[in-house]
Tab-separated table of C-alpha atoms in Angstrom:
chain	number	residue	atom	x	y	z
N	250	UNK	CA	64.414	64.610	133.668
N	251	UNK	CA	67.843	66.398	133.494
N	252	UNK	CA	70.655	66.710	131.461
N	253	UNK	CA	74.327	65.893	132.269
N	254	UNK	CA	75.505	67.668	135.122
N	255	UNK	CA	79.401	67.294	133.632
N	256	UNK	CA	78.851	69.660	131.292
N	257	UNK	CA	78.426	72.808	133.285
N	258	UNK	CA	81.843	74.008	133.209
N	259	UNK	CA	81.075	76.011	136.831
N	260	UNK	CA	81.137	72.738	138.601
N	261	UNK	CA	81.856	73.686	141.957
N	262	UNK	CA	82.711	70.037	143.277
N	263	UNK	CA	85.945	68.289	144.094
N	264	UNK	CA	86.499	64.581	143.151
N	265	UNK	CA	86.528	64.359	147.501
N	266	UNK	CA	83.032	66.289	147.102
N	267	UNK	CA	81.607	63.598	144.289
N	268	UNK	CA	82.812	60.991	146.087
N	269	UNK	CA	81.329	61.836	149.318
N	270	UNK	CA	78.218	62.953	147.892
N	271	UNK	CA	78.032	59.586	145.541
N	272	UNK	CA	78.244	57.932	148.899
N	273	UNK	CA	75.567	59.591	150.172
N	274	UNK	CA	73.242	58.860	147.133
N	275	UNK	CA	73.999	55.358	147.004
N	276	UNK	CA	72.566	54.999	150.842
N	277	UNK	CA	70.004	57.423	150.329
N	278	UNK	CA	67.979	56.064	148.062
N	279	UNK	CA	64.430	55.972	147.196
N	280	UNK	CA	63.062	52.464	147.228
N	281	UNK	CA	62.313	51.239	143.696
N	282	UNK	CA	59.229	51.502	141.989
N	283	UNK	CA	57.432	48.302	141.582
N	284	UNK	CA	54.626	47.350	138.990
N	285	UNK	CA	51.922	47.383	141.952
N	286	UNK	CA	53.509	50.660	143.228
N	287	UNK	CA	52.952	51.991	139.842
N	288	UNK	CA	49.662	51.065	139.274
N	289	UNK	CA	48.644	52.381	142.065
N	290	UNK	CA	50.251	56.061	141.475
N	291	UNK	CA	48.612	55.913	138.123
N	292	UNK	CA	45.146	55.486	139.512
N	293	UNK	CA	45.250	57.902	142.172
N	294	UNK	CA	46.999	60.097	139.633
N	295	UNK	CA	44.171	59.366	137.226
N	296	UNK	CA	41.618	59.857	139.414
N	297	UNK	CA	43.355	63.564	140.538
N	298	UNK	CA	43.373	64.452	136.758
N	299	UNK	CA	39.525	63.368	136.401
N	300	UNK	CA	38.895	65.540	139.585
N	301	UNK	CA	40.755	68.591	138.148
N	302	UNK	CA	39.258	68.499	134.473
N	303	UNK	CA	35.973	68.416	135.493
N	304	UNK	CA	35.730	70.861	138.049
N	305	UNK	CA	38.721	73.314	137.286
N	306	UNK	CA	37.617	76.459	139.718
N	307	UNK	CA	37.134	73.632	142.615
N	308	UNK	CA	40.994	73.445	143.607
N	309	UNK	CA	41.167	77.091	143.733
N	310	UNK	CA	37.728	77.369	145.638
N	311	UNK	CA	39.149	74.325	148.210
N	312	UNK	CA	42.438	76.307	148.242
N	313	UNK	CA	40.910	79.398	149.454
N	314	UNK	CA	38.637	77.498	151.663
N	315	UNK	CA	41.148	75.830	153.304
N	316	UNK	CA	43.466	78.551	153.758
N	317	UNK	CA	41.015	80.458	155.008
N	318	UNK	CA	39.900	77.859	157.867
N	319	UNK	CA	43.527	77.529	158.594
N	320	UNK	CA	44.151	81.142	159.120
N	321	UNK	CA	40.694	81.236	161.629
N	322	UNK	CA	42.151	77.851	163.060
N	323	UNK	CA	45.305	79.564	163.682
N	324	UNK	CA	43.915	82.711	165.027
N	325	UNK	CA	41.578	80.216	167.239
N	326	UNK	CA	44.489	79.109	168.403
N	327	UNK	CA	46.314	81.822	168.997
N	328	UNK	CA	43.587	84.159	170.329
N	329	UNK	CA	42.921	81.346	173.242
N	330	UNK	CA	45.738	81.977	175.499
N	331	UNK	CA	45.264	85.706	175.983
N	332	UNK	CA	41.254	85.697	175.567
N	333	UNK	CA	41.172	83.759	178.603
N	334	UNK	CA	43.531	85.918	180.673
N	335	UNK	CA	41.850	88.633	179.210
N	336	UNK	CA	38.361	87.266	180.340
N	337	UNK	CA	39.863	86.275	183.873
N	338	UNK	CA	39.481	89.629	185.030
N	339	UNK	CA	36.245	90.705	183.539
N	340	UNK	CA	35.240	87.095	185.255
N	341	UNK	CA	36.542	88.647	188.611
N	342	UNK	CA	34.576	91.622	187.954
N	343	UNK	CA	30.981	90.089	187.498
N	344	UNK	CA	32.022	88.021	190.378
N	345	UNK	CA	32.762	90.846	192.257
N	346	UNK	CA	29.933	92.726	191.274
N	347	UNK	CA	27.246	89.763	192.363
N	348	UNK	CA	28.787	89.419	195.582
N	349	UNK	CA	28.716	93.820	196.264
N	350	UNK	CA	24.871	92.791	195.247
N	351	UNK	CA	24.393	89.934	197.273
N	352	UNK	CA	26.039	91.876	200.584
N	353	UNK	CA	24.716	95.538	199.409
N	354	UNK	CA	22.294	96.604	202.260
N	355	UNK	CA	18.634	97.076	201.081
N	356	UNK	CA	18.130	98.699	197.732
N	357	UNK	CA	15.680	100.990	196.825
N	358	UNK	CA	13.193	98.959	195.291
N	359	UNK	CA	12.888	96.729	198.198
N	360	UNK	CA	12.129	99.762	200.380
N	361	UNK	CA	9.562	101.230	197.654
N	362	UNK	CA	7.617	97.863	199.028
N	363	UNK	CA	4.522	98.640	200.469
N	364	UNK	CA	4.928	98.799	204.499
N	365	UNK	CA	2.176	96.423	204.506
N	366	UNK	CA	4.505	93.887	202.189
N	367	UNK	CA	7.474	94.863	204.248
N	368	UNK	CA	6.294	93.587	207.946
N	369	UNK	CA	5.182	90.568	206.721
N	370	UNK	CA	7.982	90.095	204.340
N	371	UNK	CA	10.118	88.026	207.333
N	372	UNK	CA	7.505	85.173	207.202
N	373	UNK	CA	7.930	84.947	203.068
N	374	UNK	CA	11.517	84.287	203.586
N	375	UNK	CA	11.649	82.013	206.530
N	376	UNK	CA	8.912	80.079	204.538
N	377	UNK	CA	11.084	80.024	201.620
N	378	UNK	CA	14.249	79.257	203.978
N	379	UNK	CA	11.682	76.537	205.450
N	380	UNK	CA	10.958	74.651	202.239
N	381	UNK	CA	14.586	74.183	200.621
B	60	UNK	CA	44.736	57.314	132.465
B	61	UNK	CA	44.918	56.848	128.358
B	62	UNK	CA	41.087	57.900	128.412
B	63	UNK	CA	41.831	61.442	129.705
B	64	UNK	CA	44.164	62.572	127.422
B	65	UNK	CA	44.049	62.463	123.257
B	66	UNK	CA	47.626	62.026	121.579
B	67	UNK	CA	49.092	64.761	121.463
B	68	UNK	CA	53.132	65.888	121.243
B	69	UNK	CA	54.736	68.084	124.601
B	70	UNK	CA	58.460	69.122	123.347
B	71	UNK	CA	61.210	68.133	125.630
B	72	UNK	CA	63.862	69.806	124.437
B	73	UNK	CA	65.118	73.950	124.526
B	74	UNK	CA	65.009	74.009	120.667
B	75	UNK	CA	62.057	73.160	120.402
B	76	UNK	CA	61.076	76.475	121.994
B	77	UNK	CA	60.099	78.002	119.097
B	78	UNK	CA	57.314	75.310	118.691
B	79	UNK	CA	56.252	74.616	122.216
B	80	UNK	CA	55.129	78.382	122.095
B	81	UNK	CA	53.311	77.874	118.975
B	82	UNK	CA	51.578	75.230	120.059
B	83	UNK	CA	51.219	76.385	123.847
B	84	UNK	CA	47.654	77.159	123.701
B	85	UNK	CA	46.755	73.905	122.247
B	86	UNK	CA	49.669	71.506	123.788
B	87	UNK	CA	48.033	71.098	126.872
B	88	UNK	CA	46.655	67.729	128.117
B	89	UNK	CA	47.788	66.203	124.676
B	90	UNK	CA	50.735	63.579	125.435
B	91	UNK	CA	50.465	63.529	129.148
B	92	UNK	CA	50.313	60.158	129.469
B	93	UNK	CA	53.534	59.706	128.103
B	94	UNK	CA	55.020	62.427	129.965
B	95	UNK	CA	53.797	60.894	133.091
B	96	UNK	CA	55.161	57.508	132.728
B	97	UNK	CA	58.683	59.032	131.107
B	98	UNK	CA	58.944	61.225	134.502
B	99	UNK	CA	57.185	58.994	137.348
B	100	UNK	CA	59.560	56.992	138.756
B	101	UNK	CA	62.208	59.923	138.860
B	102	UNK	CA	59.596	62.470	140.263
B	103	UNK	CA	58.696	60.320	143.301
B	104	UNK	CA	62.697	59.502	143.749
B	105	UNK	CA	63.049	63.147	144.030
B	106	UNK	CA	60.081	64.115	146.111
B	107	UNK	CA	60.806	61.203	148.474
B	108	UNK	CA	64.899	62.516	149.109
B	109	UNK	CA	62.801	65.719	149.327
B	110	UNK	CA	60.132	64.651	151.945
B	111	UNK	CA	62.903	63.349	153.725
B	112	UNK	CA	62.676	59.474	152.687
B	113	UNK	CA	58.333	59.332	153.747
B	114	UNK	CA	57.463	57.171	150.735
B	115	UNK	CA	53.457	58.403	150.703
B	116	UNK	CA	54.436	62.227	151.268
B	117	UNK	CA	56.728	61.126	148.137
B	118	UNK	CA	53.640	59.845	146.338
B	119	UNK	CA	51.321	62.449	147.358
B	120	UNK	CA	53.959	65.122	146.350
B	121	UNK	CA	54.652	63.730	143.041
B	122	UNK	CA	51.028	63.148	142.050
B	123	UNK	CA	49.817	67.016	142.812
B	124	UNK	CA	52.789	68.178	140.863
B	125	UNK	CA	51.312	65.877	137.732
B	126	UNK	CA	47.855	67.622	138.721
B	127	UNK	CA	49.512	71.069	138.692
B	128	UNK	CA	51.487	70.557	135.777
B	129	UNK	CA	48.619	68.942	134.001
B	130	UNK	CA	46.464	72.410	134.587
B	131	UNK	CA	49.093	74.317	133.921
B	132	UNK	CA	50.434	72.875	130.307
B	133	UNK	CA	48.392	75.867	128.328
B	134	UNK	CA	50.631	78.380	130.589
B	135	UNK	CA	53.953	76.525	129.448
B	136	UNK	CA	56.073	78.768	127.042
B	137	UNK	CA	58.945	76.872	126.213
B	138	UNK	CA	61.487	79.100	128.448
B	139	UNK	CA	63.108	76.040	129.831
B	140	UNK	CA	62.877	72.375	128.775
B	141	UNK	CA	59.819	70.798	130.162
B	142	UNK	CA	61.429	68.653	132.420
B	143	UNK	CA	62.888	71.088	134.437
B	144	UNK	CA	59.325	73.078	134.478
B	145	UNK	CA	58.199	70.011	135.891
B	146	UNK	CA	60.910	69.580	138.285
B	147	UNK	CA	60.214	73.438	139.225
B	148	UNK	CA	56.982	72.553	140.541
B	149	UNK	CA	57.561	69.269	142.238
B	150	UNK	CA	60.364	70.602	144.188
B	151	UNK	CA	57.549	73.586	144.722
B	152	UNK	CA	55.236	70.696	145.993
B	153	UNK	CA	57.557	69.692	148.100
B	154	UNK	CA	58.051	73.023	150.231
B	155	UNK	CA	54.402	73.318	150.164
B	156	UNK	CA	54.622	69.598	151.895
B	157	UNK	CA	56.979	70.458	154.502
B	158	UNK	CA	55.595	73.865	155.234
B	159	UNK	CA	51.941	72.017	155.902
B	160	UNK	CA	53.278	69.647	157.905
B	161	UNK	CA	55.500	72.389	159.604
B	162	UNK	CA	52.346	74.488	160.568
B	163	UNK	CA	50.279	71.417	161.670
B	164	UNK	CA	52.997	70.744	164.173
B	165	UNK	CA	52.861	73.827	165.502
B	166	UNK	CA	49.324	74.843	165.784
B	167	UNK	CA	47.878	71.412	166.607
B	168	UNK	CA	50.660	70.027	168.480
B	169	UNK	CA	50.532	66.910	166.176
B	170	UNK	CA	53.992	65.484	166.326
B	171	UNK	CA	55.401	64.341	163.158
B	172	UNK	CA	56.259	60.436	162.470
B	173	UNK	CA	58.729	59.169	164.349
B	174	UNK	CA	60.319	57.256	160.704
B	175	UNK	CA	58.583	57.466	157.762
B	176	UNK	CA	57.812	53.849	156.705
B	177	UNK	CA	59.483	52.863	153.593
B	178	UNK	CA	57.801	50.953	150.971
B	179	UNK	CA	60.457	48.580	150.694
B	180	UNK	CA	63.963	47.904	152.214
B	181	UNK	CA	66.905	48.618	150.310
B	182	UNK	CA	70.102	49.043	151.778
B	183	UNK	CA	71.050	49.623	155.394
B	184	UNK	CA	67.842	51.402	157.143
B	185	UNK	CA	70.077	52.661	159.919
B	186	UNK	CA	72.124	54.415	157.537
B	187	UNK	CA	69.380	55.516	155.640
B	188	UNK	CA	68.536	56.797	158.599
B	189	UNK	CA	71.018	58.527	159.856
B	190	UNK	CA	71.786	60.771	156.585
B	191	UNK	CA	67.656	61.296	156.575
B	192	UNK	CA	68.310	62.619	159.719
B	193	UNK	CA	71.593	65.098	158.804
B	194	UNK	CA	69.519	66.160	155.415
B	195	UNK	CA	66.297	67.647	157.352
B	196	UNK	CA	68.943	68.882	159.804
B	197	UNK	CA	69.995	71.515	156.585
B	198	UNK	CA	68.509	74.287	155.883
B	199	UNK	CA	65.435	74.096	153.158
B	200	UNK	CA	67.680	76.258	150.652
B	201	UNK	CA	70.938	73.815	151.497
B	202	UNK	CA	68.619	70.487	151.204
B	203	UNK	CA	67.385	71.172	147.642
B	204	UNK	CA	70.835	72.221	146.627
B	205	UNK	CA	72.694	68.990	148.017
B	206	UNK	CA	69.575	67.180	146.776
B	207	UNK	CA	69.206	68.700	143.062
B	208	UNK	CA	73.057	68.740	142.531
B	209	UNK	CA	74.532	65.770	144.248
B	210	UNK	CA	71.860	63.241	144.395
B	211	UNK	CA	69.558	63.750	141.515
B	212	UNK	CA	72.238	64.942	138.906
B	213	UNK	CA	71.061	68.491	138.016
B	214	UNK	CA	73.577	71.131	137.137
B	215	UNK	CA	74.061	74.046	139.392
B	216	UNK	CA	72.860	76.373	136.625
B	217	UNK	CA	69.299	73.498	136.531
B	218	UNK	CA	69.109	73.814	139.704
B	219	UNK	CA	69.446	77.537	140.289
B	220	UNK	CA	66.722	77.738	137.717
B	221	UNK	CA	64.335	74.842	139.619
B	222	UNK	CA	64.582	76.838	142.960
B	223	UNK	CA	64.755	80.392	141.512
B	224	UNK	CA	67.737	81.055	143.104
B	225	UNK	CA	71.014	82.497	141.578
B	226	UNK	CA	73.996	79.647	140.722
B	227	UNK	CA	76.821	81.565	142.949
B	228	UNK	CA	74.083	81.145	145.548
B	229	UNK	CA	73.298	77.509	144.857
B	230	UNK	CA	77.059	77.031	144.867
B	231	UNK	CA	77.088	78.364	148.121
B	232	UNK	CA	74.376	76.052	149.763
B	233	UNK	CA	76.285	72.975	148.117
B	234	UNK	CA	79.274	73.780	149.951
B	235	UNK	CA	77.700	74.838	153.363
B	236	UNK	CA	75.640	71.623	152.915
B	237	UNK	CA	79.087	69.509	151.720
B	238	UNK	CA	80.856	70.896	155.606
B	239	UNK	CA	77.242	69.898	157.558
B	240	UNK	CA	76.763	66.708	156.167
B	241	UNK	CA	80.458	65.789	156.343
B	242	UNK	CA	80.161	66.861	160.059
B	243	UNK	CA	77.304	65.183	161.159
B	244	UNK	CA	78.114	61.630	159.731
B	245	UNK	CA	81.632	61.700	160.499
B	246	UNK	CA	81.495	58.730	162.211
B	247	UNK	CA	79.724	57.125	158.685
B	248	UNK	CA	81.681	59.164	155.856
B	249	UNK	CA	84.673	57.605	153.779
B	250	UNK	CA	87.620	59.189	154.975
B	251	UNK	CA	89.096	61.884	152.571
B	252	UNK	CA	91.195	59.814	150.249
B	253	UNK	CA	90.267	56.276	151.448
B	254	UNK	CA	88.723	54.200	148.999
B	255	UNK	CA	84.505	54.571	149.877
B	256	UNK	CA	83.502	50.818	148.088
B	257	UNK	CA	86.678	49.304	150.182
B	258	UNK	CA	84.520	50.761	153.727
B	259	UNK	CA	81.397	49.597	152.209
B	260	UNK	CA	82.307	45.982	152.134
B	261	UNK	CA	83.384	46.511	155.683
């Protein structure tokens, strides 16, 4: 897969620098190949090829796809952190907002009752108080 | 695999240049087989120093390249030997790998493995360890130099061409990468002038 590297004249490396680096390869090196290893490669490989041959515009459409989910993913994840301190206070406010309506003094439309409705109105509630 | 492809000749070689253009449109898919069993054991070697010694990130890596390679043959003009075309997009592959693993660590919290399991034992595994551990702690650009150049045999000027970067600044990488390795396994390296096989015995 490459050619000799001794013939590039602009060599950078000192015989210190081959020999440390020679070191280096020698314990960092990838495990061999064996004959199961490669049949296995060749299959999956195979089966890849098969894959991209017969439906070429697939990888690019699962590309796109994918990138896309990851970007919404991302911005899922992102956007979760703030949304909820952003919804904390709108939260507070609808809280807020119940309780002003729970605690608010008779509105309008109770008082737009008929007077009839309205004196026996107590007995409705305590019955309702009654039954709970 | 031989039932995919028809026989077909790829040129290896810079002067066949001339002829790989010709016959770009219709090289494609032709001798792939070939290709891929000339180029498969060194392509997951490479991805797997690349991937930082995870033998099925090496795998996986290596076989997309084949894949992208494979679809891209018709695009091939013959403006560098084939093999380091090939080599440009596995070491591409690679960067892809590390960037998607980089992300998922970051947006899902996923922690990566603590040691990639080999496929099989050779040599020391602590070592092996250790300088697995001083390579990711390079830079990406420093990594594919020390990598390319020093490990895997590629000349500065093949290896300024794999990563698209310019030779002084490959050059530069090698010997930023040279001081940071040297550093970090100081404890491990053959002293300067002492005789490394002597310390290997020991």
């Amino acid at each position: 897969m490459t050619t000799e590297r001794r013939d590039d004249p602009s060599e950078p490396t000192s015989a210190e620098d081959e020999r440390f680096a020679r070191w280096l390869g020698e314990i960092y090196e990838a495990p061999p190949m064996t004959e199961a290893r490669r049949r296995r490669f060749d299959a999956r490989l195979e089966a890849r090829l098969a894959r991209a041959r017969a439906r070429p515009w697939h990888a690019a459409l699962a590309a796109a796809a994918a990138a896309l989910a990851f970007v919404l993913w991302g911005g899922h994840l992102a956007g979760r952190g703030p949304t909820d301190s952003a919804r904390a206070p709108a939260a507070a406010t609808s809280a807020e907002a119940v309780l002003a309506l729970a605690t608010e003094p008779v509105t309008d439309a109770e008082e737009a009752l008929p007077v009839e409705y309205r004196a026996i109105s107590y007995l409705l509630i305590d019955a309702e108080g009654a039954s709970r | 695999m031989a039932a995919l492809v028809a026989a077909r000749r790829i040129p290896e070689t810079r002067s066949e240049e001339a002829s790989a253009r010709v016959a770009a449109a219709s090289l494609a898919r032709g001798d792939f087989e070939a290709f891929v069993v000339r180029h498969r054991d060194r392509a997951v070697a490479l991805a797997w120093r690349l991937c930082g010694g995870d033998a099925a990130a090496a795998e996986d890596v290596a076989q997309e390249a084949f894949v992208r390679a494979y679809r891209a043959l018709d695009r091939f003009r013959g403006e560098s030997t084939l093999a380091t075309w090939f080599t440009r997009i596995l070491v591409n592959e690679a960067r892809r790998h590390r960037r998607w693993c980089w992300l998922r660590e970051r947006t899902s919290g996923v922690m990566p493995a603590e040691a990639p399991a080999p496929a099989a034992e050779v040599g020391d595994p602590l070592l092996r360890d250790r300088v697995a551990k001083a390579l990711a702690g390079l830079s990406r650009a420093q990594r594919e130099a020390f990598v390319l150049v020093h490990l895997e045999g590629l000349s500065v000027r093949e290896a300024a061409e794999v990563t698209g970067r310019a030779p002084g600044t490959i050059k530069s990488h090698l010997h930023r990468a040279q001081g940071a390795l040297r550093a970090r396994l100081v404890d491990l390296a053959p002293k300067r002038g002492s005789n490394p096989s002597a310390r290997e015995r020991t």
